[in-house]
Amino acid sequence: MLNTSPLQTEIQLHSLLRAHISLTHEIHGDEETENALSARRIQSRCFVYDIRNYKPINQWGPFLDDGSVNWLHIEHLANVVLINLRELPPLWATTIPPLGLENTRAYSAPGPHCDTDWAGVEGTWRRYVCFMDYRYVSNHYSNVAGGPRNPLFFHDTRFREATRLIEVKLHLISKGELRFQKPSCEGPNLNPRYPVLYFSGTSRGVSGNEAKIEGTVQIGVDGTPRWTFVNAMLISGSYLPSSKGVQIGGPC
C-alpha cells in the first residue's frame, strides 16, 4: 500500500488475511458463531451496497486511490457472497468452490497448467453473482428503514438479495482477436514477467442464457492480478455491465 497511515495499513493487512481465509475458520451451526456472522453480514452489506465506495478515482472497483487493492472492500465482498452460499440448499453444496489458504496457492486449481497462462485463466469455472434489485438500492439511500444508509434496512422483511450460479468457460487469445468492446487496461505493463493476458469465452446461467465474455488480466501496482471483462449477449448482441476483480492468491 502506498502513502497510508500505520492504522490504515494494519486494517488492510488484516482484511487481506481474512479475505484469503474466506470464513473457513468460522464453524457453521454454532449459535455464537452464527450471531457473529449475522452481524458481520450486515456490516459487509452496508459497505458493498454503499455507492459512495464506487467512483472514478478507485476505477469503480475495490481499489484505493493510489491504485492498490482495497482489501477491506474485498473482505466485505467475500463475506456477502460466502454467507449467501452457506444458505443454499444442500443440493448446491457441490457447487461451492473450495476455500481457505490451501486453495489460494499457485496451481492449486485442477486441470493442465500452461507457463504462459500465469493467472490460470483457461478452464471451466463456476462464478457466483450476488445482487439486490436496483430499486432497493435506490430506496436504501432515500427514506426506507429510517433513512439513508441505515443498517436496519437489511433487517427489513422486504429486503431481497439474489444469488446466481454461472458457468464460465475461458481461453486465452491475442489482443487482436478481441471482437467486442475492448476492456481498458489500468496502465502500462508493470512487470515483464507477467504480460497482459487477453481472454475470450462464454458465460451460461442456470436459466440457459448465454453471453460472450472478453477481457484482460494484468498485474496491478501492488503486484496483485486484476481482472477486467465485459459480457455481450449472443442472441441480441447487447452489452451487459462490465466487471472488475482481484485474483486472491496472486499469480502462478
PDB file of C-alpha atoms in Angstrom:
ATOM      1  CA  MET A   1       0.000   0.000   0.000  1.00  0.00           C
ATOM      2  CA  LEU A   2       1.247   3.479  -0.843  1.00  0.00           C
ATOM      3  CA  ASN A   3       1.016   6.626   1.279  1.00  0.00           C
ATOM      4  CA  THR A   4      -1.156   5.117   4.014  1.00  0.00           C
ATOM      5  CA  SER A   5      -1.118   5.619   7.772  1.00  0.00           C
ATOM      6  CA  PRO A   6       0.038   2.772  10.059  1.00  0.00           C
ATOM      7  CA  LEU A   7      -3.571   2.232  11.170  1.00  0.00           C
ATOM      8  CA  GLN A   8      -4.863   2.006   7.595  1.00  0.00           C
ATOM      9  CA  THR A   9      -2.026  -0.352   6.692  1.00  0.00           C
ATOM     10  CA  GLU A  10      -2.941  -2.585   9.643  1.00  0.00           C
ATOM     11  CA  ILE A  11      -6.600  -2.586   8.582  1.00  0.00           C
ATOM     12  CA  GLN A  12      -5.653  -3.517   5.023  1.00  0.00           C
ATOM     13  CA  LEU A  13      -3.351  -6.344   6.131  1.00  0.00           C
ATOM     14  CA  HIS A  14      -5.986  -7.699   8.499  1.00  0.00           C
ATOM     15  CA  SER A  15      -8.585  -7.679   5.712  1.00  0.00           C
ATOM     16  CA  LEU A  16      -6.136  -9.276   3.270  1.00  0.00           C
ATOM     17  CA  LEU A  17      -5.705 -12.214   5.651  1.00  0.00           C
ATOM     18  CA  ARG A  18      -9.440 -12.566   6.252  1.00  0.00           C
ATOM     19  CA  ALA A  19     -10.128 -12.458   2.506  1.00  0.00           C
ATOM     20  CA  HIS A  20      -7.696 -15.335   1.954  1.00  0.00           C
ATOM     21  CA  ILE A  21      -9.087 -17.392   4.846  1.00  0.00           C
ATOM     22  CA  SER A  22     -12.613 -16.854   3.443  1.00  0.00           C
ATOM     23  CA  LEU A  23     -14.564 -17.566   6.658  1.00  0.00           C
ATOM     24  CA  THR A  24     -13.166 -21.120   6.832  1.00  0.00           C
ATOM     25  CA  HIS A  25     -12.262 -20.530  10.483  1.00  0.00           C
ATOM     26  CA  GLU A  26     -15.936 -19.970  11.335  1.00  0.00           C
ATOM     27  CA  ILE A  27     -17.705 -23.163  12.454  1.00  0.00           C
ATOM     28  CA  HIS A  28     -21.101 -23.333  10.799  1.00  0.00           C
ATOM     29  CA  GLY A  29     -24.004 -24.154  13.120  1.00  0.00           C
ATOM     30  CA  ASP A  30     -22.648 -22.809  16.410  1.00  0.00           C
ATOM     31  CA  GLU A  31     -25.105 -20.220  17.778  1.00  0.00           C
ATOM     32  CA  GLU A  32     -22.444 -17.753  18.875  1.00  0.00           C
ATOM     33  CA  THR A  33     -20.721 -18.007  15.510  1.00  0.00           C
ATOM     34  CA  GLU A  34     -23.984 -17.599  13.621  1.00  0.00           C
ATOM     35  CA  ASN A  35     -24.791 -14.432  15.563  1.00  0.00           C
ATOM     36  CA  ALA A  36     -21.334 -13.054  14.825  1.00  0.00           C
ATOM     37  CA  LEU A  37     -21.690 -13.925  11.135  1.00  0.00           C
ATOM     38  CA  SER A  38     -25.093 -12.255  11.000  1.00  0.00           C
ATOM     39  CA  ALA A  39     -23.648  -9.037  12.408  1.00  0.00           C
ATOM     40  CA  ARG A  40     -20.691  -9.211  10.026  1.00  0.00           C
ATOM     41  CA  ARG A  41     -23.035  -9.811   7.113  1.00  0.00           C
ATOM     42  CA  ILE A  42     -24.967  -6.633   7.899  1.00  0.00           C
ATOM     43  CA  GLN A  43     -21.723  -4.670   8.156  1.00  0.00           C
ATOM     44  CA  SER A  44     -20.463  -6.058   4.850  1.00  0.00           C
ATOM     45  CA  ARG A  45     -23.736  -5.441   3.032  1.00  0.00           C
ATOM     46  CA  CYS A  46     -23.687  -1.837   4.247  1.00  0.00           C
ATOM     47  CA  PHE A  47     -20.227  -1.416   2.731  1.00  0.00           C
ATOM     48  CA  VAL A  48     -20.811  -3.321  -0.522  1.00  0.00           C
ATOM     49  CA  TYR A  49     -24.097  -1.592  -1.369  1.00  0.00           C
ATOM     50  CA  ASP A  50     -22.891   1.890  -0.434  1.00  0.00           C
ATOM     51  CA  ILE A  51     -22.498   3.552  -3.828  1.00  0.00           C
ATOM     52  CA  ARG A  52     -20.080   6.065  -2.321  1.00  0.00           C
ATOM     53  CA  ASN A  53     -17.473   3.287  -2.450  1.00  0.00           C
ATOM     54  CA  TYR A  54     -17.601   3.228  -6.265  1.00  0.00           C
ATOM     55  CA  LYS A  55     -16.169   6.257  -8.040  1.00  0.00           C
ATOM     56  CA  PRO A  56     -13.782   7.198 -10.864  1.00  0.00           C
ATOM     57  CA  ILE A  57     -10.750   7.644  -8.605  1.00  0.00           C
ATOM     58  CA  ASN A  58     -10.930   3.986  -7.496  1.00  0.00           C
ATOM     59  CA  GLN A  59     -11.856   2.791 -11.003  1.00  0.00           C
ATOM     60  CA  TRP A  60     -15.373   1.894  -9.820  1.00  0.00           C
ATOM     61  CA  GLY A  61     -13.960  -1.120  -8.022  1.00  0.00           C
ATOM     62  CA  PRO A  62     -12.273  -2.455  -4.866  1.00  0.00           C
ATOM     63  CA  PHE A  63      -9.186  -0.277  -5.156  1.00  0.00           C
ATOM     64  CA  LEU A  64      -7.557   2.511  -3.177  1.00  0.00           C
ATOM     65  CA  ASP A  65      -6.888   5.944  -4.608  1.00  0.00           C
ATOM     66  CA  ASP A  66      -3.245   5.027  -5.306  1.00  0.00           C
ATOM     67  CA  GLY A  67      -4.302   2.052  -7.447  1.00  0.00           C
ATOM     68  CA  SER A  68      -3.522  -0.706  -4.948  1.00  0.00           C
ATOM     69  CA  VAL A  69      -6.139  -3.231  -3.846  1.00  0.00           C
ATOM     70  CA  ASN A  70      -8.581  -2.181  -1.137  1.00  0.00           C
ATOM     71  CA  TRP A  71      -8.558  -5.416   0.838  1.00  0.00           C
ATOM     72  CA  LEU A  72     -11.192  -4.092   3.224  1.00  0.00           C
ATOM     73  CA  HIS A  73     -13.548  -3.867   0.246  1.00  0.00           C
ATOM     74  CA  ILE A  74     -12.524  -7.350  -0.919  1.00  0.00           C
ATOM     75  CA  GLU A  75     -13.206  -8.787   2.535  1.00  0.00           C
ATOM     76  CA  HIS A  76     -16.709  -7.295   2.576  1.00  0.00           C
ATOM     77  CA  LEU A  77     -17.428  -8.618  -0.924  1.00  0.00           C
ATOM     78  CA  ALA A  78     -16.262 -12.090   0.112  1.00  0.00           C
ATOM     79  CA  ASN A  79     -18.394 -12.007   3.255  1.00  0.00           C
ATOM     80  CA  VAL A  80     -21.561 -11.162   1.317  1.00  0.00           C
ATOM     81  CA  VAL A  81     -21.056 -13.907  -1.262  1.00  0.00           C
ATOM     82  CA  LEU A  82     -19.806 -16.632   1.083  1.00  0.00           C
ATOM     83  CA  ILE A  83     -22.509 -16.183   3.713  1.00  0.00           C
ATOM     84  CA  ASN A  84     -25.114 -16.277   0.940  1.00  0.00           C
ATOM     85  CA  LEU A  85     -23.592 -19.548  -0.276  1.00  0.00           C
ATOM     86  CA  ARG A  86     -23.985 -21.043   3.192  1.00  0.00           C
ATOM     87  CA  GLU A  87     -27.738 -20.617   2.837  1.00  0.00           C
ATOM     88  CA  LEU A  88     -28.024 -22.533  -0.430  1.00  0.00           C
ATOM     89  CA  PRO A  89     -29.980 -25.825  -0.346  1.00  0.00           C
ATOM     90  CA  PRO A  90     -27.899 -28.993   0.256  1.00  0.00           C
ATOM     91  CA  LEU A  91     -28.310 -29.896  -3.424  1.00  0.00           C
ATOM     92  CA  TRP A  92     -25.993 -26.985  -4.277  1.00  0.00           C
ATOM     93  CA  ALA A  93     -23.260 -27.956  -1.813  1.00  0.00           C
ATOM     94  CA  THR A  94     -21.021 -29.467  -4.503  1.00  0.00           C
ATOM     95  CA  THR A  95     -21.064 -26.219  -6.497  1.00  0.00           C
ATOM     96  CA  ILE A  96     -19.450 -24.169  -3.725  1.00  0.00           C
ATOM     97  CA  PRO A  97     -15.757 -23.581  -4.510  1.00  0.00           C
ATOM     98  CA  PRO A  98     -13.026 -24.896  -2.205  1.00  0.00           C
ATOM     99  CA  LEU A  99     -11.948 -22.220   0.253  1.00  0.00           C
ATOM    100  CA  GLY A 100      -9.053 -21.398   2.558  1.00  0.00           C
ATOM    101  CA  LEU A 101      -5.347 -20.664   2.259  1.00  0.00           C
ATOM    102  CA  GLU A 102      -4.543 -24.046   0.719  1.00  0.00           C
ATOM    103  CA  ASN A 103      -6.768 -23.223  -2.247  1.00  0.00           C
ATOM    104  CA  THR A 104      -5.123 -19.860  -2.938  1.00  0.00           C
ATOM    105  CA  ARG A 105      -1.749 -21.444  -3.733  1.00  0.00           C
ATOM    106  CA  ALA A 106      -0.400 -21.246  -7.262  1.00  0.00           C
ATOM    107  CA  TYR A 107      -1.508 -24.203  -9.412  1.00  0.00           C
ATOM    108  CA  SER A 108      -3.994 -25.360  -6.764  1.00  0.00           C
ATOM    109  CA  ALA A 109      -6.831 -25.295  -9.325  1.00  0.00           C
ATOM    110  CA  PRO A 110      -7.449 -28.589 -11.169  1.00  0.00           C
ATOM    111  CA  GLY A 111      -6.535 -29.136 -14.801  1.00  0.00           C
ATOM    112  CA  PRO A 112      -3.483 -28.625 -17.021  1.00  0.00           C
ATOM    113  CA  HIS A 113      -1.329 -25.539 -16.495  1.00  0.00           C
ATOM    114  CA  CYS A 114       0.415 -23.518 -19.182  1.00  0.00           C
ATOM    115  CA  ASP A 115       3.519 -21.452 -18.430  1.00  0.00           C
ATOM    116  CA  THR A 116       2.190 -18.509 -20.428  1.00  0.00           C
ATOM    117  CA  ASP A 117      -1.098 -18.561 -18.507  1.00  0.00           C
ATOM    118  CA  TRP A 118       0.404 -17.037 -15.367  1.00  0.00           C
ATOM    119  CA  ALA A 119      -3.036 -16.179 -13.915  1.00  0.00           C
ATOM    120  CA  GLY A 120      -4.638 -19.579 -14.549  1.00  0.00           C
ATOM    121  CA  VAL A 121      -7.267 -18.073 -16.839  1.00  0.00           C
ATOM    122  CA  GLU A 122      -8.075 -21.052 -19.040  1.00  0.00           C
ATOM    123  CA  GLY A 123     -10.615 -23.596 -17.912  1.00  0.00           C
ATOM    124  CA  THR A 124     -14.227 -24.060 -16.868  1.00  0.00           C
ATOM    125  CA  TRP A 125     -15.196 -22.040 -13.822  1.00  0.00           C
ATOM    126  CA  ARG A 126     -18.182 -21.527 -11.545  1.00  0.00           C
ATOM    127  CA  ARG A 127     -18.981 -17.892 -10.951  1.00  0.00           C
ATOM    128  CA  TYR A 128     -21.393 -16.843  -8.230  1.00  0.00           C
ATOM    129  CA  VAL A 129     -23.035 -13.437  -8.579  1.00  0.00           C
ATOM    130  CA  CYS A 130     -24.956 -11.778  -5.740  1.00  0.00           C
ATOM    131  CA  PHE A 131     -27.035  -8.653  -6.196  1.00  0.00           C
ATOM    132  CA  MET A 132     -30.082  -6.774  -5.000  1.00  0.00           C
ATOM    133  CA  ASP A 133     -32.792  -5.044  -7.006  1.00  0.00           C
ATOM    134  CA  TYR A 134     -31.727  -1.553  -8.089  1.00  0.00           C
ATOM    135  CA  ARG A 135     -34.992  -0.234  -6.652  1.00  0.00           C
ATOM    136  CA  TYR A 136     -33.906  -1.467  -3.233  1.00  0.00           C
ATOM    137  CA  VAL A 137     -30.542   0.228  -3.729  1.00  0.00           C
ATOM    138  CA  SER A 138     -32.321   3.464  -4.589  1.00  0.00           C
ATOM    139  CA  ASN A 139     -34.691   3.211  -1.643  1.00  0.00           C
ATOM    140  CA  HIS A 140     -31.859   2.256   0.687  1.00  0.00           C
ATOM    141  CA  TYR A 141     -30.312   5.640   0.050  1.00  0.00           C
ATOM    142  CA  SER A 142     -33.568   7.562   0.421  1.00  0.00           C
ATOM    143  CA  ASN A 143     -36.267   7.007   3.050  1.00  0.00           C
ATOM    144  CA  VAL A 144     -36.622   3.283   3.694  1.00  0.00           C
ATOM    145  CA  ALA A 145     -35.842   1.815   7.129  1.00  0.00           C
ATOM    146  CA  GLY A 146     -35.148   5.043   8.935  1.00  0.00           C
ATOM    147  CA  GLY A 147     -33.132   6.991   6.419  1.00  0.00           C
ATOM    148  CA  PRO A 148     -30.047   6.888   4.160  1.00  0.00           C
ATOM    149  CA  ARG A 149     -27.552   4.047   4.686  1.00  0.00           C
ATOM    150  CA  ASN A 150     -29.277   2.784   7.812  1.00  0.00           C
ATOM    151  CA  PRO A 151     -28.187  -0.796   8.683  1.00  0.00           C
ATOM    152  CA  LEU A 152     -31.776  -1.521   9.732  1.00  0.00           C
ATOM    153  CA  PHE A 153     -32.575  -1.685   6.023  1.00  0.00           C
ATOM    154  CA  PHE A 154     -31.020  -5.147   5.866  1.00  0.00           C
ATOM    155  CA  HIS A 155     -33.236  -6.350   8.719  1.00  0.00           C
ATOM    156  CA  ASP A 156     -36.337  -5.290   6.797  1.00  0.00           C
ATOM    157  CA  THR A 157     -38.516  -8.220   5.659  1.00  0.00           C
ATOM    158  CA  ARG A 158     -38.786  -6.574   2.238  1.00  0.00           C
ATOM    159  CA  PHE A 159     -35.064  -6.914   1.602  1.00  0.00           C
ATOM    160  CA  ARG A 160     -34.116  -9.483  -1.024  1.00  0.00           C
ATOM    161  CA  GLU A 161     -30.708 -10.467  -2.350  1.00  0.00           C
ATOM    162  CA  ALA A 162     -30.271 -12.851  -5.272  1.00  0.00           C
ATOM    163  CA  THR A 163     -27.523 -15.459  -5.654  1.00  0.00           C
ATOM    164  CA  ARG A 164     -26.908 -16.802  -9.158  1.00  0.00           C
ATOM    165  CA  LEU A 165     -24.588 -19.582 -10.347  1.00  0.00           C
ATOM    166  CA  ILE A 166     -22.955 -19.031 -13.744  1.00  0.00           C
ATOM    167  CA  GLU A 167     -20.719 -21.435 -15.667  1.00  0.00           C
ATOM    168  CA  VAL A 168     -17.820 -19.672 -17.370  1.00  0.00           C
ATOM    169  CA  LYS A 169     -15.504 -21.213 -19.977  1.00  0.00           C
ATOM    170  CA  LEU A 170     -12.400 -19.190 -20.839  1.00  0.00           C
ATOM    171  CA  HIS A 171      -9.427 -19.483 -23.179  1.00  0.00           C
ATOM    172  CA  LEU A 172      -6.536 -17.159 -23.981  1.00  0.00           C
ATOM    173  CA  ILE A 173      -6.491 -15.140 -27.199  1.00  0.00           C
ATOM    174  CA  SER A 174      -4.344 -12.433 -28.735  1.00  0.00           C
ATOM    175  CA  LYS A 175      -5.215  -8.763 -28.321  1.00  0.00           C
ATOM    176  CA  GLY A 176      -6.147  -8.577 -31.994  1.00  0.00           C
ATOM    177  CA  GLU A 177      -8.788 -11.286 -31.556  1.00  0.00           C
ATOM    178  CA  LEU A 178     -10.943  -9.184 -29.229  1.00  0.00           C
ATOM    179  CA  ARG A 179     -14.285  -8.749 -31.004  1.00  0.00           C
ATOM    180  CA  PHE A 180     -16.368  -6.626 -28.690  1.00  0.00           C
ATOM    181  CA  GLN A 181     -15.714  -3.504 -26.673  1.00  0.00           C
ATOM    182  CA  LYS A 182     -12.088  -3.661 -25.615  1.00  0.00           C
ATOM    183  CA  PRO A 183     -11.686  -3.626 -21.826  1.00  0.00           C
ATOM    184  CA  SER A 184      -9.489  -0.750 -20.726  1.00  0.00           C
ATOM    185  CA  CYS A 185      -6.177  -1.670 -19.134  1.00  0.00           C
ATOM    186  CA  GLU A 186      -5.183   0.096 -15.948  1.00  0.00           C
ATOM    187  CA  GLY A 187      -1.919   1.386 -17.359  1.00  0.00           C
ATOM    188  CA  PRO A 188       1.285   0.019 -18.860  1.00  0.00           C
ATOM    189  CA  ASN A 189       2.530  -3.481 -18.180  1.00  0.00           C
ATOM    190  CA  LEU A 190       4.248  -3.173 -14.791  1.00  0.00           C
ATOM    191  CA  ASN A 191       6.094  -6.500 -14.785  1.00  0.00           C
ATOM    192  CA  PRO A 192       7.588  -8.084 -17.932  1.00  0.00           C
ATOM    193  CA  ARG A 193       7.390 -11.468 -16.221  1.00  0.00           C
ATOM    194  CA  TYR A 194       3.600 -11.196 -16.321  1.00  0.00           C
ATOM    195  CA  PRO A 195       2.478  -9.771 -19.683  1.00  0.00           C
ATOM    196  CA  VAL A 196      -1.132  -8.703 -20.123  1.00  0.00           C
ATOM    197  CA  LEU A 197      -3.379 -11.698 -20.822  1.00  0.00           C
ATOM    198  CA  TYR A 198      -6.367 -11.443 -23.157  1.00  0.00           C
ATOM    199  CA  PHE A 199      -9.170 -13.961 -22.937  1.00  0.00           C
ATOM    200  CA  SER A 200     -12.469 -14.905 -24.511  1.00  0.00           C
ATOM    201  CA  GLY A 201     -15.189 -17.364 -23.626  1.00  0.00           C
ATOM    202  CA  THR A 202     -18.810 -17.945 -22.768  1.00  0.00           C
ATOM    203  CA  SER A 203     -20.949 -17.431 -19.690  1.00  0.00           C
ATOM    204  CA  ARG A 204     -24.079 -19.520 -19.111  1.00  0.00           C
ATOM    205  CA  GLY A 205     -26.567 -19.213 -16.261  1.00  0.00           C
ATOM    206  CA  VAL A 206     -28.834 -21.938 -14.897  1.00  0.00           C
ATOM    207  CA  SER A 207     -31.681 -20.448 -16.951  1.00  0.00           C
ATOM    208  CA  GLY A 208     -29.743 -21.192 -20.138  1.00  0.00           C
ATOM    209  CA  ASN A 209     -28.998 -17.590 -21.114  1.00  0.00           C
ATOM    210  CA  GLU A 210     -25.580 -17.430 -22.723  1.00  0.00           C
ATOM    211  CA  ALA A 211     -23.250 -14.476 -23.113  1.00  0.00           C
ATOM    212  CA  LYS A 212     -19.877 -13.908 -24.705  1.00  0.00           C
ATOM    213  CA  ILE A 213     -17.057 -12.819 -22.381  1.00  0.00           C
ATOM    214  CA  GLU A 214     -13.896 -10.973 -23.299  1.00  0.00           C
ATOM    215  CA  GLY A 215     -11.376  -9.329 -21.052  1.00  0.00           C
ATOM    216  CA  THR A 216      -7.869  -8.901 -19.718  1.00  0.00           C
ATOM    217  CA  VAL A 217      -5.767  -9.848 -16.719  1.00  0.00           C
ATOM    218  CA  GLN A 218      -2.762  -7.771 -15.725  1.00  0.00           C
ATOM    219  CA  ILE A 219      -0.569  -7.056 -12.726  1.00  0.00           C
ATOM    220  CA  GLY A 220      -1.524  -4.027 -10.643  1.00  0.00           C
ATOM    221  CA  VAL A 221       0.760  -1.523  -8.956  1.00  0.00           C
ATOM    222  CA  ASP A 222       0.897  -3.713  -5.836  1.00  0.00           C
ATOM    223  CA  GLY A 223       1.630  -6.951  -7.709  1.00  0.00           C
ATOM    224  CA  THR A 224      -1.934  -8.291  -7.473  1.00  0.00           C
ATOM    225  CA  PRO A 225      -3.582  -9.660 -10.664  1.00  0.00           C
ATOM    226  CA  ARG A 226      -6.538  -7.558 -11.855  1.00  0.00           C
ATOM    227  CA  TRP A 227      -9.358  -8.906 -13.991  1.00  0.00           C
ATOM    228  CA  THR A 228     -11.467  -6.721 -16.271  1.00  0.00           C
ATOM    229  CA  PHE A 229     -14.100  -8.098 -18.637  1.00  0.00           C
ATOM    230  CA  VAL A 230     -17.306  -7.323 -20.494  1.00  0.00           C
ATOM    231  CA  ASN A 231     -20.267  -9.530 -21.421  1.00  0.00           C
ATOM    232  CA  ALA A 232     -22.269  -9.469 -24.656  1.00  0.00           C
ATOM    233  CA  MET A 233     -25.482 -11.449 -25.146  1.00  0.00           C
ATOM    234  CA  LEU A 234     -25.010 -13.873 -28.042  1.00  0.00           C
ATOM    235  CA  ILE A 235     -28.591 -13.532 -29.287  1.00  0.00           C
ATOM    236  CA  SER A 236     -29.240  -9.801 -29.004  1.00  0.00           C
ATOM    237  CA  GLY A 237     -25.638  -8.607 -29.186  1.00  0.00           C
ATOM    238  CA  SER A 238     -26.324  -6.134 -26.385  1.00  0.00           C
ATOM    239  CA  TYR A 239     -23.696  -5.427 -23.739  1.00  0.00           C
ATOM    240  CA  LEU A 240     -24.056  -6.230 -20.080  1.00  0.00           C
ATOM    241  CA  PRO A 241     -22.263  -4.304 -17.330  1.00  0.00           C
ATOM    242  CA  SER A 242     -18.506  -4.752 -17.226  1.00  0.00           C
ATOM    243  CA  SER A 243     -16.799  -6.290 -14.214  1.00  0.00           C
ATOM    244  CA  LYS A 244     -13.543  -5.706 -12.367  1.00  0.00           C
ATOM    245  CA  GLY A 245     -11.994  -8.032  -9.863  1.00  0.00           C
ATOM    246  CA  VAL A 246      -8.918  -9.088  -7.936  1.00  0.00           C
ATOM    247  CA  GLN A 247      -7.333 -12.524  -8.002  1.00  0.00           C
ATOM    248  CA  ILE A 248      -6.891 -13.763  -4.446  1.00  0.00           C
ATOM    249  CA  GLY A 249      -3.701 -15.763  -4.155  1.00  0.00           C
ATOM    250  CA  GLY A 250      -1.534 -13.891  -6.635  1.00  0.00           C
ATOM    251  CA  PRO A 251      -0.015 -15.059  -9.935  1.00  0.00           C
ATOM    252  CA  CYS A 252       1.122 -18.605 -10.624  1.00  0.00           C
TER     253      CYS A 252
END
